[in-house]
Coordinates of C-alpha atoms in Angstrom, one line a residue:
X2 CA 22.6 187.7 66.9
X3 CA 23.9 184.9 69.0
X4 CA 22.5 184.4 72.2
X5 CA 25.5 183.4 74.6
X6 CA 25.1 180.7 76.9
X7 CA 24.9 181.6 79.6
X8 CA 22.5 184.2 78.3
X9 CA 20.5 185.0 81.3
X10 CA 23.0 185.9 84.3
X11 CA 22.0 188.0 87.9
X12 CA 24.0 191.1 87.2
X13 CA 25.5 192.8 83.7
X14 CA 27.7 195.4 84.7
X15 CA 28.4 198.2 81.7
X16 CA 31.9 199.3 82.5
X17 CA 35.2 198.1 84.3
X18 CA 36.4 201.0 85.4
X19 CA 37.4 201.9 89.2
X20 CA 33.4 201.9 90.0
X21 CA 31.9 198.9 87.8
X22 CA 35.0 196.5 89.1
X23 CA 34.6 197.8 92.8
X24 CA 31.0 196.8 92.2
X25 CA 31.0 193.4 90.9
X26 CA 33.6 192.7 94.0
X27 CA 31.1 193.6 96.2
X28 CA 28.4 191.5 94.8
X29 CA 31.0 188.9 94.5
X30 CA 31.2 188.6 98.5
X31 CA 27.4 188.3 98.8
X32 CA 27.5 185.4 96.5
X33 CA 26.1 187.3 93.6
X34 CA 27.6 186.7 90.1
X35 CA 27.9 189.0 87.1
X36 CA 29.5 189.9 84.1
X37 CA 31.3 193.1 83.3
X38 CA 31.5 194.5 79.7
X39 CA 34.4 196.8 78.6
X40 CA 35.0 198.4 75.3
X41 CA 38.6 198.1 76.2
X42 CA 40.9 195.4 76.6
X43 CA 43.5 196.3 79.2
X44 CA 43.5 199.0 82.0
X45 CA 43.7 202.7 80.6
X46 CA 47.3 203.5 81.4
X47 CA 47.2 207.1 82.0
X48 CA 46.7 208.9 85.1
X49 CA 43.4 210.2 86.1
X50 CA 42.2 210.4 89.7
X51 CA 44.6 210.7 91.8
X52 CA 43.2 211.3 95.8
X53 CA 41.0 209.4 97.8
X54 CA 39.6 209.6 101.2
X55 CA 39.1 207.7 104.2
X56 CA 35.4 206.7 103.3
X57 CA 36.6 205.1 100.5
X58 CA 39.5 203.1 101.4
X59 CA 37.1 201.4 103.8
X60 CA 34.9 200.6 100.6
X61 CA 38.2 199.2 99.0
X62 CA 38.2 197.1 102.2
X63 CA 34.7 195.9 102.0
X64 CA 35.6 194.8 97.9
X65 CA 38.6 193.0 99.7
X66 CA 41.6 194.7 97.8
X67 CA 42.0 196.8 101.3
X68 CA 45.9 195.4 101.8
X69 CA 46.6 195.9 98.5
X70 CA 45.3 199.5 98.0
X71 CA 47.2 200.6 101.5
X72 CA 50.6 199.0 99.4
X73 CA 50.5 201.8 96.5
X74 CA 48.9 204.0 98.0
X75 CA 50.2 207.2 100.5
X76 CA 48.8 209.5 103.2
X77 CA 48.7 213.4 102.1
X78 CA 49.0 215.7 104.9
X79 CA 46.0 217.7 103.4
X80 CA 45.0 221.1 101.5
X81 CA 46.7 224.8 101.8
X82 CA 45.0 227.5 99.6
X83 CA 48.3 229.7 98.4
X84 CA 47.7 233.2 96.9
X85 CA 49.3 234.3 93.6
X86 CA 53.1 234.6 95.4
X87 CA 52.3 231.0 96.9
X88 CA 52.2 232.3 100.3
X89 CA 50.5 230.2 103.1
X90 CA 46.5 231.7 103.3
X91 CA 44.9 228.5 105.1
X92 CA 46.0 225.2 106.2
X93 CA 43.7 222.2 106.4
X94 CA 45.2 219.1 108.0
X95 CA 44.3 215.8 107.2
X96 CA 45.4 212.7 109.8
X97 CA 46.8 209.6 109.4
X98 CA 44.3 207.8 111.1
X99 CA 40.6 209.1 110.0
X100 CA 37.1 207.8 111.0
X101 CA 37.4 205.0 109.6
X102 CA 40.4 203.6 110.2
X103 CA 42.5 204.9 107.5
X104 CA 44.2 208.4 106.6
X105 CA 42.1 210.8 105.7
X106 CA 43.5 211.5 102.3
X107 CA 45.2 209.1 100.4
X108 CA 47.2 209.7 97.1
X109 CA 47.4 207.2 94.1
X110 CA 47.8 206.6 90.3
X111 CA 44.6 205.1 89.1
X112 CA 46.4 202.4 86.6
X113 CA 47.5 201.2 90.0
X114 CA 44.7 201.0 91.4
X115 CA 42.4 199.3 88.4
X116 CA 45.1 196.9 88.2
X117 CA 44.7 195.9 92.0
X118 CA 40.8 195.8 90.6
X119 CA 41.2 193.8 88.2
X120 CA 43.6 191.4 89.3
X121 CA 40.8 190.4 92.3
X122 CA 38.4 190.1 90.1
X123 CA 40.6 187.4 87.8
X124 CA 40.4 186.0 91.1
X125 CA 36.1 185.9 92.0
X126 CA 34.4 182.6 89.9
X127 CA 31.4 185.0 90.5
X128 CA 33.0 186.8 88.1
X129 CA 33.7 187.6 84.1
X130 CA 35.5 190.2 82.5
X131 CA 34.8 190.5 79.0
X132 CA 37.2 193.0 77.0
X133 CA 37.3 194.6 73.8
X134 CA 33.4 194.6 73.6
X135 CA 30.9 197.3 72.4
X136 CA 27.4 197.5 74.4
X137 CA 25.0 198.5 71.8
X138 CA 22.0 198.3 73.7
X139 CA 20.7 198.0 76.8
X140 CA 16.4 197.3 77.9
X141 CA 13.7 198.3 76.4
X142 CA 12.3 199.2 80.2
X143 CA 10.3 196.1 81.6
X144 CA 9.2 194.9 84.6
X145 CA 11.3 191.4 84.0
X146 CA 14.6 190.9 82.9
X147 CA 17.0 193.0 81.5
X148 CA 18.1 192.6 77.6
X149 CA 21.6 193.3 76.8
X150 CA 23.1 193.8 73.4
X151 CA 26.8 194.1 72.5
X152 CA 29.3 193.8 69.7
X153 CA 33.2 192.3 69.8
X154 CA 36.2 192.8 68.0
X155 CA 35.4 190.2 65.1
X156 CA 31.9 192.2 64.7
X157 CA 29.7 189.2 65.9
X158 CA 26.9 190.6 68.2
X159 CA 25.6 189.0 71.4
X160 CA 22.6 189.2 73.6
X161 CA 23.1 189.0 77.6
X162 CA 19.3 189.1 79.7
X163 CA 20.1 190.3 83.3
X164 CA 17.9 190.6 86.5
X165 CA 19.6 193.7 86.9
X166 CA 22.1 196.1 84.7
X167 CA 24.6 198.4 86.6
X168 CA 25.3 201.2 84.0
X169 CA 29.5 202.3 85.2
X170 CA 29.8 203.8 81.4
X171 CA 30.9 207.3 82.0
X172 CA 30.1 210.7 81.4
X173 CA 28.8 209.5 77.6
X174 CA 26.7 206.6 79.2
X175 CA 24.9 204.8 76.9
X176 CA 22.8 203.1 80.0
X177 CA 22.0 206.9 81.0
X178 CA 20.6 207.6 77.3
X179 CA 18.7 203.9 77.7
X180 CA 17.0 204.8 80.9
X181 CA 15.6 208.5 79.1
X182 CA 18.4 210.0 81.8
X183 CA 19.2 213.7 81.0
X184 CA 21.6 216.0 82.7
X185 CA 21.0 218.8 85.3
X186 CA 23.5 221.1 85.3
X187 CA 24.7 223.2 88.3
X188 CA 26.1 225.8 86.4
X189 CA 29.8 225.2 86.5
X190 CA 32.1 224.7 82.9
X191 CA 36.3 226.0 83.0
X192 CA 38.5 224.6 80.9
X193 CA 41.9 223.2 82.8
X194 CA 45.1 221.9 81.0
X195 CA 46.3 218.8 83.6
X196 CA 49.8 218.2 83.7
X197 CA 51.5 214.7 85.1
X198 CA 55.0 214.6 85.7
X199 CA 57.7 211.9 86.4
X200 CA 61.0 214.0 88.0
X201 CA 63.7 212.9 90.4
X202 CA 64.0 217.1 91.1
X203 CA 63.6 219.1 94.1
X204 CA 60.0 219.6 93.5
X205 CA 58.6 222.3 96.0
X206 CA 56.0 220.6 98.0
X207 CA 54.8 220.2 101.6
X208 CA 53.2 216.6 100.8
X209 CA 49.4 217.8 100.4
X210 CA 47.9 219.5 98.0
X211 CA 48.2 223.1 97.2
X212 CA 45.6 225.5 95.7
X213 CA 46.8 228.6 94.2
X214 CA 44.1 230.8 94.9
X215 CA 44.6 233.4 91.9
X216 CA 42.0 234.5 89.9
X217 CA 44.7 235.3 86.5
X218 CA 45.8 231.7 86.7
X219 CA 44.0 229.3 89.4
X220 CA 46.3 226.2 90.1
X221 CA 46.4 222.5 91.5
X222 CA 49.5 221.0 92.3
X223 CA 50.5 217.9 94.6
X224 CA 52.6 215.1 94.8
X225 CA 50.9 211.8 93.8
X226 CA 53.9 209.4 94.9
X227 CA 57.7 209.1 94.9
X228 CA 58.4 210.8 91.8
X229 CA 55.3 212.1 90.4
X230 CA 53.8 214.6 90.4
X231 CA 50.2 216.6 89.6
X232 CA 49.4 219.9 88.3
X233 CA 46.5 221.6 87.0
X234 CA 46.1 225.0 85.7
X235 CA 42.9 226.7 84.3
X236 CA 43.3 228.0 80.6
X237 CA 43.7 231.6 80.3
X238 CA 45.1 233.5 77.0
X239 CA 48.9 232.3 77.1
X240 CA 50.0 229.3 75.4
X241 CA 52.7 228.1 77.8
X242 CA 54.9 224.9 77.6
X243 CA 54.4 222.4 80.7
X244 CA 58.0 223.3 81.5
X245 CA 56.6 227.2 82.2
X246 CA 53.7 226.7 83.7
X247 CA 55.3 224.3 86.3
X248 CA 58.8 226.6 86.7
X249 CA 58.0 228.0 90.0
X250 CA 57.8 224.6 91.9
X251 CA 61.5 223.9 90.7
X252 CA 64.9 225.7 91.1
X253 CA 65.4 228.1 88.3
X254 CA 68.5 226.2 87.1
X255 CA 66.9 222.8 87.2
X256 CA 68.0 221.0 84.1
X257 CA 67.7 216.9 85.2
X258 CA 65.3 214.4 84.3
X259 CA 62.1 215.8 84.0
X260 CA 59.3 213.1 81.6
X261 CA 55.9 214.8 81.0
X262 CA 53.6 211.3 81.3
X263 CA 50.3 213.2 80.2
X264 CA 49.2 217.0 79.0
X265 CA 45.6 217.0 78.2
X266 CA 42.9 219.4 78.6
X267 CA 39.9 218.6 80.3
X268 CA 36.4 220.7 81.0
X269 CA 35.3 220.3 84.3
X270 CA 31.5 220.2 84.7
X271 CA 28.4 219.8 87.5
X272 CA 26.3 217.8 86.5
X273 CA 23.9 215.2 88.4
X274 CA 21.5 213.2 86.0
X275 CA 17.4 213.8 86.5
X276 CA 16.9 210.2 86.9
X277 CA 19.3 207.1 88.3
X278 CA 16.9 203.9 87.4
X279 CA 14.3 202.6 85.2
X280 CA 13.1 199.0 86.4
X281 CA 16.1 196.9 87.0
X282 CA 18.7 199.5 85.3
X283 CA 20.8 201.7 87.0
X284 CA 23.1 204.5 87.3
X285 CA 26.2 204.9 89.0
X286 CA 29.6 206.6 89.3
X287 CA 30.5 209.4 86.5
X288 CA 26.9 208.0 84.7
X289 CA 25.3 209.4 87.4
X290 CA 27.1 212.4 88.3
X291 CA 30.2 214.6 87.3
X292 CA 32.2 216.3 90.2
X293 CA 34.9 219.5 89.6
X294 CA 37.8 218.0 91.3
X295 CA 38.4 220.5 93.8
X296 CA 37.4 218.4 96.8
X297 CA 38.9 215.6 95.5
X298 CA 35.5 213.5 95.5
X299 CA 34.8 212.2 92.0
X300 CA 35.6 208.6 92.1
X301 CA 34.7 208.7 95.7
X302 CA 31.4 209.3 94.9
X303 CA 31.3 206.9 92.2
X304 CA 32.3 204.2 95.0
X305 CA 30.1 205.4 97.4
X306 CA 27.2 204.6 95.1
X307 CA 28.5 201.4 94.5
X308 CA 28.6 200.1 97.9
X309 CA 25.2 202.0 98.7
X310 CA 23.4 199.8 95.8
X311 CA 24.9 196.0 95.6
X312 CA 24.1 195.5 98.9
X313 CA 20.3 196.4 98.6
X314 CA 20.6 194.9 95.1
X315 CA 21.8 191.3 96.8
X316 CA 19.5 191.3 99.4
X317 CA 16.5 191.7 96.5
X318 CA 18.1 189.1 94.5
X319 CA 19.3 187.0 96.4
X320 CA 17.2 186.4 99.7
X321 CA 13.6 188.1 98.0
X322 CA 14.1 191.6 99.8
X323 CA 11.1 193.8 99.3
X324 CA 12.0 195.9 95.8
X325 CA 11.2 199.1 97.0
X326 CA 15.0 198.1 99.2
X327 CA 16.0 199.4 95.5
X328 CA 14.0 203.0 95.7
X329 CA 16.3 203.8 98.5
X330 CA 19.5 203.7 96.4
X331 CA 18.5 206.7 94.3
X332 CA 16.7 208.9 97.0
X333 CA 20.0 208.4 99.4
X334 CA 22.7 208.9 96.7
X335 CA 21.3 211.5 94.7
X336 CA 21.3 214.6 97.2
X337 CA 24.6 213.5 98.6
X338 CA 26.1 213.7 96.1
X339 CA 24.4 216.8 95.2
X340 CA 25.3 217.9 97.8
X341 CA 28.9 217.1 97.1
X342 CA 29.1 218.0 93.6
X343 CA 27.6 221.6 95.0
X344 CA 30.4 221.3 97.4
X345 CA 33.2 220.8 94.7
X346 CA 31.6 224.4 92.4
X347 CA 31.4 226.6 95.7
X348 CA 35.2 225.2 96.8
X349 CA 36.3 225.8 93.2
X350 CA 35.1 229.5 93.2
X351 CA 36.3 230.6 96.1
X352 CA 39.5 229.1 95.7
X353 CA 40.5 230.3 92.3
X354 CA 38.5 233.3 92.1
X355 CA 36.1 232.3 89.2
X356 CA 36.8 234.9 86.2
X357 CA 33.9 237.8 86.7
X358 CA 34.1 241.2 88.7
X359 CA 33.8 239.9 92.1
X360 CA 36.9 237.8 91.9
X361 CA 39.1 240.1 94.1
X362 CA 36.6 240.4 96.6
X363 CA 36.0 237.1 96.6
X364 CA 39.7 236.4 97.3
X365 CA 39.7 238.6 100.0
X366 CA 37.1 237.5 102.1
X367 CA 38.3 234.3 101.6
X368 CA 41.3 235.3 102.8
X369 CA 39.7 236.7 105.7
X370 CA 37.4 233.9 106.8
X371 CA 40.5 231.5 107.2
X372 CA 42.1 234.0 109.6
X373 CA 38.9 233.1 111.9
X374 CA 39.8 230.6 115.1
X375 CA 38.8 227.2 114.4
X376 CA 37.3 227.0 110.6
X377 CA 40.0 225.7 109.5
X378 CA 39.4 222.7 111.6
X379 CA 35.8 222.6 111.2
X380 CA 36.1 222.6 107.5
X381 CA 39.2 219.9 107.4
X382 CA 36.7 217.6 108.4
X383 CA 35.5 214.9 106.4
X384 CA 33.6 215.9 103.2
X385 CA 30.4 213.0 102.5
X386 CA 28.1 214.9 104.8
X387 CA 25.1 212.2 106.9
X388 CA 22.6 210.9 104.4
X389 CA 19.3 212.9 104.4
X390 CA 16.4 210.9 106.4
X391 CA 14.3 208.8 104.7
X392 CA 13.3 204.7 104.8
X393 CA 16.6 203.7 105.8
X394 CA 18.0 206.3 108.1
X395 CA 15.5 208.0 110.6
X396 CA 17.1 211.6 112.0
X397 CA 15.5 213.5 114.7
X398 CA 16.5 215.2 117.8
X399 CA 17.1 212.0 119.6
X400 CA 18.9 210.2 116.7
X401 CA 22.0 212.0 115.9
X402 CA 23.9 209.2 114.7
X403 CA 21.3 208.1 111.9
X404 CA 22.4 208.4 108.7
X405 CA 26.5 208.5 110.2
X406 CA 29.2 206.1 109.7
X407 CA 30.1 204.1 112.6
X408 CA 33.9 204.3 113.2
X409 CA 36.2 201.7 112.1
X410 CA 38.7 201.0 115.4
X411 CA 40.9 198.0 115.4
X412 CA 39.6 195.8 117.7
X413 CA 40.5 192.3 119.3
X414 CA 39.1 188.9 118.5
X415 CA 40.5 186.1 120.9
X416 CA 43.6 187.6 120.9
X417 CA 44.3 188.7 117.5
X418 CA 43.8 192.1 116.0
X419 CA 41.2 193.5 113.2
X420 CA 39.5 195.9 111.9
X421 CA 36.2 196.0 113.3
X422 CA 34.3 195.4 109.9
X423 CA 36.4 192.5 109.5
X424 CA 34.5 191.1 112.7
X425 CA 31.4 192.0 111.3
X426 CA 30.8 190.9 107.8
X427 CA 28.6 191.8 105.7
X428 CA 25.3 191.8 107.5
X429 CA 23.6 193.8 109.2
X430 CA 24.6 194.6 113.2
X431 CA 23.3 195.5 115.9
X432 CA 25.8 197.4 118.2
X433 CA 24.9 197.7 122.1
X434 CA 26.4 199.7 125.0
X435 CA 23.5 197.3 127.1
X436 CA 21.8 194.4 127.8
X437 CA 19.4 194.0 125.2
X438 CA 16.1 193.9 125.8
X439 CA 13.3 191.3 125.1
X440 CA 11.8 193.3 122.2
X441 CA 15.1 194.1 121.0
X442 CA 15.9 190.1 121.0
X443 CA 13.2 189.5 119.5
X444 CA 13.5 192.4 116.8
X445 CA 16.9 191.3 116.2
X446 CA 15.8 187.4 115.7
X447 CA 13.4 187.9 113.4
X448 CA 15.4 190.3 111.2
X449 CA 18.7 187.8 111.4
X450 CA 20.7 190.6 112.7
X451 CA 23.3 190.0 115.2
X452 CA 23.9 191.9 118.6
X453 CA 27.5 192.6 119.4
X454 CA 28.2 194.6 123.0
X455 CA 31.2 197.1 122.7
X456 CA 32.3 196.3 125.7
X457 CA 33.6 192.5 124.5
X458 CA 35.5 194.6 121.9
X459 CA 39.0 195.4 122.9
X460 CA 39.4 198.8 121.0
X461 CA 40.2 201.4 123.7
X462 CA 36.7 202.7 124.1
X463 CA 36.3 204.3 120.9
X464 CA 32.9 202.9 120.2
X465 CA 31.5 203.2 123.6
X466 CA 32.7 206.4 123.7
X467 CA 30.9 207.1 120.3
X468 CA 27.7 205.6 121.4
X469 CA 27.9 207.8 124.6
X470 CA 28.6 210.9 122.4
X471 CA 25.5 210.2 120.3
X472 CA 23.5 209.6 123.5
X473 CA 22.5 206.1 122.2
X474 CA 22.2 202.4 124.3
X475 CA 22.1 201.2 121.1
X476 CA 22.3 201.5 116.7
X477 CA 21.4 199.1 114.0
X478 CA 24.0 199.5 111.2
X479 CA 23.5 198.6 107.6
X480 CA 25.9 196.6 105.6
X481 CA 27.4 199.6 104.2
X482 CA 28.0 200.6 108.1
X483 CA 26.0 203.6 108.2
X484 CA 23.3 203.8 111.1
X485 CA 20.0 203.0 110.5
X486 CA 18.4 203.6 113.7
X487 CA 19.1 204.1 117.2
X488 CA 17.6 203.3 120.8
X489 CA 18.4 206.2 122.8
X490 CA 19.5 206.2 126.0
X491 CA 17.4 205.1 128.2
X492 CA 15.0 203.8 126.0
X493 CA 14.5 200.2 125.4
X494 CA 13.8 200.2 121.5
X495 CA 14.6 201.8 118.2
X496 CA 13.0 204.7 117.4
X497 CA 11.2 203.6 114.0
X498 CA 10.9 200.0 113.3
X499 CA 7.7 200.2 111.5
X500 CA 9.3 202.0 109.1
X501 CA 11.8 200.3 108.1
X502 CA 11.4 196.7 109.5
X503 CA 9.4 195.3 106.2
X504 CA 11.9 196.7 103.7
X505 CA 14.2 194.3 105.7
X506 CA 12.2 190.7 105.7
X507 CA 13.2 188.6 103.4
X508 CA 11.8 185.3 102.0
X509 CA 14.7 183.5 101.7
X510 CA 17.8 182.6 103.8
X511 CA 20.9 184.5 103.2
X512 CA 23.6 183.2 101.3
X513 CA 26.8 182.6 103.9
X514 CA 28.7 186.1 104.3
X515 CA 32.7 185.2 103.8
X516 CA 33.5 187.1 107.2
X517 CA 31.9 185.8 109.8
X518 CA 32.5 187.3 113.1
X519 CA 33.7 185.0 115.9
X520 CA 30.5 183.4 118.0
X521 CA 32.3 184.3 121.3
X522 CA 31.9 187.8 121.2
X523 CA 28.2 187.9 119.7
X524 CA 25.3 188.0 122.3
X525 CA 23.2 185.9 121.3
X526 CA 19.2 186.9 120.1
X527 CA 17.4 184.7 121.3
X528 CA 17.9 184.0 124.8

């Protein structure tokens, strides 16, 4: 066994796909370094998740690979559900411009997009990449560091101790079986063939995504960019060629170019592991959780958990946050994504029909629902659903923005434009439609949080206007720019400080954020 060395590091991350990469990058900007271990050398070339919402290209942002994403990337207008003659049953539109500041639905190849990954992380010192390596262990559970085992090409094995392990290793995680982790299961299992196409033809499509709503054979199709193409069918008795099954998107007497890239079956499944940490070990992305794709939310959610944990995760490491800051991560992202995964099995079942008795009926009352005014509209809207209360978020009747994402506008800082996270970094802020008050000054100095007025802000109102719409003077927002608390109107401080306040004191300064917002437009906290 040789003991590497730099044997002891801050973070080991178990995985370099979308989700382990997007989270080293995010520790990266808070100064925290780590190394990532892969079993594979290069990217995975083949397509796999292909959509991606608005949520999660501000996440992208936040890594810094924001630009670069928007580049090879493209908006889909959004979702119809088709019956079995591909007639029109519901439309839900998607915009171009979404909560947070991007389109609502994005489509993408995922080599792409791991390649934008990895070529940022090449560029963090905070960072190492280490290929063609085989983690064959990881703990035993301790309350100290973190052993890591694992084995490379030439068959020499290595030992890693970290103050914390991120397991990113898949559906088969081997950090899942470490921690004792077993899978619930929600009670969902179809087998679907997935079918990715590269075709200059007149492919039928409307720039969305289409669901064919039959129960005899359910399908997914869209277009991913400028000449390919996704569809998915569920496996029924016939043994069609790719060629049949995809024949009704194309003229009858297309013969031109027309390359299968990838045919595979795959069994989608809902599942959420029964536990997400042991000590200093964790669980995230497909490890954590595996998603039907029928809301189009698997690697979202991997993301999401990915920006929910390294900032909690820094702020322990690095500036001696309270550790039950870590407790949070796995009571905030395990009903959401619940929640979402539950989402994925009911949209999946109504849509296609499922295979038992009830299937026409099912189909018809879908059918029916989308004729009613307006539920189209209410259920276009965006899919992560606010985080249930708990430490970090405090709901009630007069805090109906806890537990939301503030908006992303573009906003204006002396005279050039930005995206309003841009301005403020990765700390936490404190957003005010008023004066602050002395106990909020003082709040706000002891805490190190900044106080930034809309009203300096230059972006058309939006965030006044969301304030007012909450009915809040004020909110603190987390690093992750959800709301922790508000001061409501009228009121002249937030509604649960005791709360949350010690989970936020630290013991030691903060290392120095790399966006820093401009001094002129922060009120200062402590005058």
């Amino acid at each position: 066994m040789t003991v590497d060395e730099t044997a002891r590091v801050p973070v080991v991350i178990v995985g370099a796909g979308p989700v382990g990469v997007t989270a080293a990058l995010l520790l990266a900007r808070r100064g925290v370094r780590s190394v990532v271990l892969e079993r594979h050398q290069d990217v995975y070339p083949l397509p796999r998740a292909v959509a991606t919402d608005d949520e999660v290209c501000r996440i992208l942002q936040a890594a810094g690979v924001g630009e670069e994403f928007a580049a090879i990337s493209r908006p889909a207008k959004g979702l119809r559900l088709l019956d079995a003659r591909h007639r029109v049953m519901a439309e839900f539109r998607r915009t171009e411009h979404g909560h947070h500041g991007y389109p609502q639905t994005s489509m993408f190849d995922q080599p792409e997009l791991e390649r934008v990954l990895r070529d940022a992380l090449a560029r963090r010192p905070e960072c190492e990449l280490r290929g063609g390596v085989e983690v064959t262990g990881v703990g035993p559970e301790s309350t100290g560091p973190v052993r890591v085992t694992y084995r490379d090409e030439d068959g020499g094995e290595h030992e890693l101790w970290a103050d914390a392990v991120l397991g990113c290793d898949g559906a088969n995680s081997l950090t899942r079986e470490a921690i004792g982790g077993a899978w619930e299961d929600l009670r969902f299992e179809e087998r679907w063939k997935v079918i990715d196409v590269d075709t200059t033809g007149p492919v039928r499509s409307w720039e969305g995504v289409d669901q064919i709503c039959d129960a005899a054979r359910p399908a997914t199709f869209m277009r991913v960019s400028e000449n390919r193409y996704r569809w998915e069918f569920r496996l029924g008795e016939g043994q069609e060629t790719a060629r049949e099954l995809i024949a009704p998107w194309l003229p009858a007497s297309y013969d031109g170019d027309f390359e299968v890239i990838r045919e595979t079956e795959y069994t989608f499944r809902a599942r959420v592991a029964d536990r997400w940490r042991s000590g200093r070990v964790f669980l995230l992305g497909d490890a954590a959780h595996l998603t039907p794709p029928f809301v189009g939310q698997g690697l979202c959610s991997g993301l999401r958990d990915a920006y929910n944990l390294t900032w909690k995760l820094a702020r322990v490491l690095q500036q001696g946050a309270d550790e039950r800051l870590l407790d949070t991560y796995e009571s905030e992202r395990k009903p959401h994504a619940r929640h979402v995964v539950r989402l994925a099995v009911a949209m999946g079942w109504a849509m296609t029909g499922g295979q038992d008795g009830a299937a026409a009926l099912r189909r018809r009352a879908l059918a029916a629902a989308c004729r009613i005014p307006g539920l189209t509209e209410l259920a276009g809207r965006d899919l992560s659903p606010p985080l249930t209360a708990g430490p970090l978020v405090w709901r009630g009747v007069r805090r109906r923005l806890a537990g939301t994402h503030c908006p992303q506008p573009w906003v204006s800082v002396d005279g050039r434009r930005t995206r309003l996270d841009q301005l403020l970094g990765d700390s936490f802020t404190m957003l005010t439609a008023t004066e602050p008050g002395p106990s909020l000054t003082a709040l706000a100095h002891s805490l190190g949080i900044r106080a930034l007025s809309v009203a300096d802000l230059g972006d058309d109102g939006t965030l006044a206007a969301w304030l007012r719409g909450g009915r809040a003077d004020s909110v603190l927002l987390r690093p992750d720019r959800l709301v922790m608390d508000v001061v409501p109107s009228g009121s002249h401080d937030f509604t649960s400080t005791t709360a949350w306040a010690s989970l936020l004191h630290t013991t030691r300064s903060p290392a120095p954020s790399e966006q820093t917002a401009p001094k002129s437009l922060l009120r200062s906290t402590t005058r």
